[in-house]
mmCIF file of C-alpha atoms in Angstrom:
data_model
loop_
_atom_site.group_PDB
_atom_site.id
_atom_site.type_symbol
_atom_site.label_atom_id
_atom_site.label_comp_id
_atom_site.label_asym_id
_atom_site.label_seq_id
_atom_site.Cartn_x
_atom_site.Cartn_y
_atom_site.Cartn_z
ATOM 1 C CA UNK A 1 5.405 -6.341 -33.052
ATOM 2 C CA UNK A 2 1.994 -7.850 -33.089
ATOM 3 C CA UNK A 3 2.002 -8.227 -29.361
ATOM 4 C CA UNK A 4 2.860 -4.576 -29.010
ATOM 5 C CA UNK A 5 -0.064 -3.714 -31.230
ATOM 6 C CA UNK A 6 -2.316 -6.063 -29.347
ATOM 7 C CA UNK A 7 -1.216 -4.472 -26.126
ATOM 8 C CA UNK A 8 -2.250 -0.865 -27.060
ATOM 9 C CA UNK A 9 -5.197 -2.140 -28.771
ATOM 10 C CA UNK A 10 -6.247 -3.662 -25.526
ATOM 11 C CA UNK A 11 -5.609 -0.522 -23.538
ATOM 12 C CA UNK A 12 -7.510 1.459 -25.958
ATOM 13 C CA UNK A 13 -10.560 -1.018 -25.505
ATOM 14 C CA UNK A 14 -10.078 -0.505 -21.564
ATOM 15 C CA UNK A 15 -10.128 3.122 -21.954
ATOM 16 C CA UNK A 16 -13.055 3.241 -24.046
ATOM 17 C CA UNK A 17 -14.988 0.939 -21.757
ATOM 18 C CA UNK A 18 -14.303 3.438 -18.943
ATOM 19 C CA UNK A 19 -15.480 6.380 -20.905
ATOM 20 C CA UNK A 20 -18.839 4.374 -21.640
ATOM 21 C CA UNK A 21 -19.381 3.357 -18.108
ATOM 22 C CA UNK A 22 -18.499 6.615 -16.431
ATOM 23 C CA UNK A 23 -20.783 9.538 -16.928
ATOM 24 C CA UNK A 24 -18.169 11.990 -15.655
ATOM 25 C CA UNK A 25 -15.588 10.974 -18.394
ATOM 26 C CA UNK A 26 -15.865 13.711 -21.081
ATOM 27 C CA UNK A 27 -13.607 11.816 -23.792
ATOM 28 C CA UNK A 28 -11.222 8.946 -24.138
ATOM 29 C CA UNK A 29 -8.115 11.364 -24.064
ATOM 30 C CA UNK A 30 -9.228 12.369 -20.399
ATOM 31 C CA UNK A 31 -9.534 8.772 -19.356
ATOM 32 C CA UNK A 32 -5.941 7.984 -20.575
ATOM 33 C CA UNK A 33 -4.407 10.989 -19.354
ATOM 34 C CA UNK A 34 -6.137 11.470 -15.992
ATOM 35 C CA UNK A 35 -7.908 8.362 -14.651
ATOM 36 C CA UNK A 36 -6.171 6.470 -11.973
ATOM 37 C CA UNK A 37 -7.882 3.247 -12.673
ATOM 38 C CA UNK A 38 -6.769 3.186 -16.095
ATOM 39 C CA UNK A 39 -3.158 3.897 -15.149
ATOM 40 C CA UNK A 40 -3.229 1.105 -12.630
ATOM 41 C CA UNK A 41 -4.449 -1.248 -15.353
ATOM 42 C CA UNK A 42 -1.682 0.034 -17.758
ATOM 43 C CA UNK A 43 1.022 -0.705 -15.176
ATOM 44 C CA UNK A 44 -0.557 -3.926 -14.224
ATOM 45 C CA UNK A 45 -0.502 -5.207 -17.811
ATOM 46 C CA UNK A 46 3.198 -4.432 -18.036
ATOM 47 C CA UNK A 47 4.053 -5.746 -14.647
ATOM 48 C CA UNK A 48 1.975 -9.010 -15.312
ATOM 49 C CA UNK A 49 3.832 -9.641 -18.368
ATOM 50 C CA UNK A 50 7.112 -9.423 -16.531
ATOM 51 C CA UNK A 51 5.927 -11.553 -13.681
ATOM 52 C CA UNK A 52 4.774 -14.321 -16.024
ATOM 53 C CA UNK A 53 8.184 -14.313 -17.446
ATOM 54 C CA UNK A 54 9.935 -14.539 -14.103
ATOM 55 C CA UNK A 55 11.107 -11.014 -13.815
ATOM 56 C CA UNK A 56 9.577 -10.736 -10.379
ATOM 57 C CA UNK A 57 11.659 -7.884 -8.963
ATOM 58 C CA UNK A 58 11.023 -5.740 -11.991
ATOM 59 C CA UNK A 59 7.491 -6.629 -11.819
ATOM 60 C CA UNK A 60 7.033 -5.715 -8.260
ATOM 61 C CA UNK A 61 9.076 -2.562 -8.772
ATOM 62 C CA UNK A 62 6.558 -1.496 -11.349
ATOM 63 C CA UNK A 63 3.367 -2.456 -9.329
ATOM 64 C CA UNK A 64 4.795 -0.537 -6.278
ATOM 65 C CA UNK A 65 5.355 2.560 -8.448
ATOM 66 C CA UNK A 66 1.700 2.196 -9.588
ATOM 67 C CA UNK A 67 0.522 1.824 -6.183
ATOM 68 C CA UNK A 68 2.442 5.137 -5.207
ATOM 69 C CA UNK A 69 1.134 7.058 -8.215
ATOM 70 C CA UNK A 70 -2.599 5.638 -8.194
ATOM 71 C CA UNK A 71 -3.381 4.512 -4.634
ATOM 72 C CA UNK A 72 -4.329 1.061 -6.279
ATOM 73 C CA UNK A 73 -2.271 -2.002 -5.374
ATOM 74 C CA UNK A 74 -2.465 -4.723 -7.773
ATOM 75 C CA UNK A 75 -0.073 -7.700 -7.399
ATOM 76 C CA UNK A 76 1.737 -8.386 -10.702
ATOM 77 C CA UNK A 77 0.478 -12.082 -10.391
ATOM 78 C CA UNK A 78 -3.040 -11.229 -10.419
ATOM 79 C CA UNK A 79 -4.917 -12.259 -13.728
ATOM 80 C CA UNK A 80 -7.206 -9.453 -14.892
ATOM 81 C CA UNK A 81 -9.568 -9.914 -17.872
ATOM 82 C CA UNK A 82 -10.705 -7.332 -20.441
ATOM 83 C CA UNK A 83 -12.546 -4.152 -19.793
ATOM 84 C CA UNK A 84 -11.875 -3.740 -16.010
ATOM 85 C CA UNK A 85 -13.475 -0.529 -14.742
ATOM 86 C CA UNK A 86 -11.779 0.767 -11.688
ATOM 87 C CA UNK A 87 -13.773 3.804 -10.381
ATOM 88 C CA UNK A 88 -12.546 6.121 -7.801
ATOM 89 C CA UNK A 89 -9.749 3.455 -7.145
ATOM 90 C CA UNK A 90 -8.018 4.779 -4.096
ATOM 91 C CA UNK A 91 -7.413 1.913 -1.512
ATOM 92 C CA UNK A 92 -8.115 -0.997 -3.880
ATOM 93 C CA UNK A 93 -6.000 -4.136 -2.998
ATOM 94 C CA UNK A 94 -5.889 -7.075 -5.365
ATOM 95 C CA UNK A 95 -3.774 -10.020 -4.151
ATOM 96 C CA UNK A 96 -1.424 -12.267 -6.119
ATOM 97 C CA UNK A 97 -3.666 -15.224 -6.964
ATOM 98 C CA UNK A 98 -6.689 -13.177 -7.776
ATOM 99 C CA UNK A 99 -8.583 -13.891 -11.047
ATOM 100 C CA UNK A 100 -10.848 -11.149 -12.459
ATOM 101 C CA UNK A 101 -12.924 -11.907 -15.556
ATOM 102 C CA UNK A 102 -14.236 -9.699 -18.148
ATOM 103 C CA UNK A 103 -16.278 -6.501 -17.782
ATOM 104 C CA UNK A 104 -15.979 -6.171 -13.979
ATOM 105 C CA UNK A 105 -16.396 -2.985 -12.038
ATOM 106 C CA UNK A 106 -14.576 -2.278 -8.752
ATOM 107 C CA UNK A 107 -15.129 0.754 -6.593
ATOM 108 C CA UNK A 108 -12.763 2.439 -4.095
ATOM 109 C CA UNK A 109 -11.686 0.674 -0.710
ATOM 110 C CA UNK A 110 -12.075 -2.923 -2.165
ATOM 111 C CA UNK A 111 -9.869 -5.734 -1.072
ATOM 112 C CA UNK A 112 -9.487 -8.912 -2.962
ATOM 113 C CA UNK A 113 -7.512 -10.614 -0.461
ATOM 114 C CA UNK A 114 -6.534 -13.927 1.303
ATOM 115 C CA UNK A 115 -7.301 -15.262 4.747
ATOM 116 C CA UNK A 116 -3.730 -16.490 5.335
ATOM 117 C CA UNK A 117 -4.871 -20.010 5.723
ATOM 118 C CA UNK A 118 -4.233 -21.251 1.981
ATOM 119 C CA UNK A 119 -0.811 -21.725 0.452
ATOM 120 C CA UNK A 120 -1.275 -21.687 -3.287
ATOM 121 C CA UNK A 121 -4.626 -20.166 -4.508
ATOM 122 C CA UNK A 122 -5.404 -17.762 -1.727
ATOM 123 C CA UNK A 123 -7.402 -14.957 -3.250
ATOM 124 C CA UNK A 124 -10.964 -14.780 -4.972
ATOM 125 C CA UNK A 125 -11.996 -15.392 -8.296
ATOM 126 C CA UNK A 126 -14.528 -12.957 -9.974
ATOM 127 C CA UNK A 127 -16.046 -14.269 -13.080
ATOM 128 C CA UNK A 128 -17.595 -11.998 -15.714
ATOM 129 C CA UNK A 129 -19.709 -9.022 -15.189
ATOM 130 C CA UNK A 130 -19.208 -8.586 -11.381
ATOM 131 C CA UNK A 131 -19.738 -5.356 -9.679
ATOM 132 C CA UNK A 132 -17.990 -4.854 -6.415
ATOM 133 C CA UNK A 133 -19.351 -1.812 -4.309
ATOM 134 C CA UNK A 134 -16.968 0.367 -2.352
ATOM 135 C CA UNK A 135 -15.318 -0.818 0.812
ATOM 136 C CA UNK A 136 -16.216 -4.453 0.212
ATOM 137 C CA UNK A 137 -13.831 -7.145 1.383
ATOM 138 C CA UNK A 138 -13.818 -10.347 -0.703
ATOM 139 C CA UNK A 139 -11.507 -12.894 1.130
ATOM 140 C CA UNK A 140 -10.213 -16.202 0.520
ATOM 141 C CA UNK A 141 -10.065 -18.801 -2.239
ATOM 142 C CA UNK A 142 -13.795 -18.474 -3.184
ATOM 143 C CA UNK A 143 -15.612 -17.995 -6.434
ATOM 144 C CA UNK A 144 -17.853 -14.930 -7.382
ATOM 145 C CA UNK A 145 -19.937 -16.289 -10.525
ATOM 146 C CA UNK A 146 -21.221 -14.215 -13.285
ATOM 147 C CA UNK A 147 -23.438 -11.142 -13.062
ATOM 148 C CA UNK A 148 -23.097 -10.703 -9.289
ATOM 149 C CA UNK A 149 -23.392 -7.393 -7.514
ATOM 150 C CA UNK A 150 -21.678 -6.957 -4.270
ATOM 151 C CA UNK A 151 -23.167 -4.100 -2.160
ATOM 152 C CA UNK A 152 -20.908 -1.463 -0.516
ATOM 153 C CA UNK A 153 -19.080 -2.476 2.720
ATOM 154 C CA UNK A 154 -20.009 -6.063 2.421
ATOM 155 C CA UNK A 155 -17.654 -8.874 3.572
ATOM 156 C CA UNK A 156 -17.800 -11.941 1.312
ATOM 157 C CA UNK A 157 -16.306 -15.237 2.819
ATOM 158 C CA UNK A 158 -18.276 -17.868 0.771
ATOM 159 C CA UNK A 159 -18.792 -18.701 -2.921
ATOM 160 C CA UNK A 160 -21.674 -16.518 -4.649
ATOM 161 C CA UNK A 161 -23.724 -18.035 -7.399
ATOM 162 C CA UNK A 162 -24.626 -16.224 -10.560
ATOM 163 C CA UNK A 163 -27.149 -13.464 -10.949
ATOM 164 C CA UNK A 164 -27.336 -12.717 -7.290
ATOM 165 C CA UNK A 165 -26.954 -9.305 -5.297
ATOM 166 C CA UNK A 166 -25.321 -9.837 -1.881
ATOM 167 C CA UNK A 167 -24.878 -7.382 0.926
ATOM 168 C CA UNK A 168 -23.800 -7.191 4.705
ATOM 169 C CA UNK A 169 -21.309 -8.766 6.935
ATOM 170 C CA UNK A 170 -21.169 -11.538 6.222
ATOM 171 C CA UNK A 171 -22.538 -11.142 2.867
ATOM 172 C CA UNK A 172 -25.907 -12.606 2.030
ATOM 173 C CA UNK A 173 -28.154 -12.876 -1.018
ATOM 174 C CA UNK A 174 -30.822 -10.177 -1.043
ATOM 175 C CA UNK A 175 -31.993 -10.329 -4.658
ATOM 176 C CA UNK A 176 -31.798 -12.651 -7.773
ATOM 177 C CA UNK A 177 -31.484 -10.793 -11.129
#
């Protein structure tokens, strides 16, 4: 019973975070009912629980349903921290071994994917408070440290140190916070 209460408490915190970060959100009820980013997180939390308990087929079924409903594909094996804000989420792909820390923001068209070379940890790790601009591709087993901003349409192929803004193809640091 406590796990169910914590699950809904966590979802409320996610919805409140979206409401605070998105100036277009009029209230938390609107976020819960109408925001596809919130729906994708909701379904992912269920699918991830099932995936970690080895119910792989049901977990993938739920994640595919969520993809169909929201346009956001999150593999049930991905580890997502607290207060993820997915804004205008259409076209986001988050791979199986991706790790996302707390307080991150991801815009539409982002891929957190693999390069096809690695067998185990194939996808990126985003630490805390990372912002990923629309259309960006972060590929491979790399680490994006705390407080990093990735500009729109950037392609990130190497680790990024904390407190840095990166842009371009391939992404390069342009500003240290």
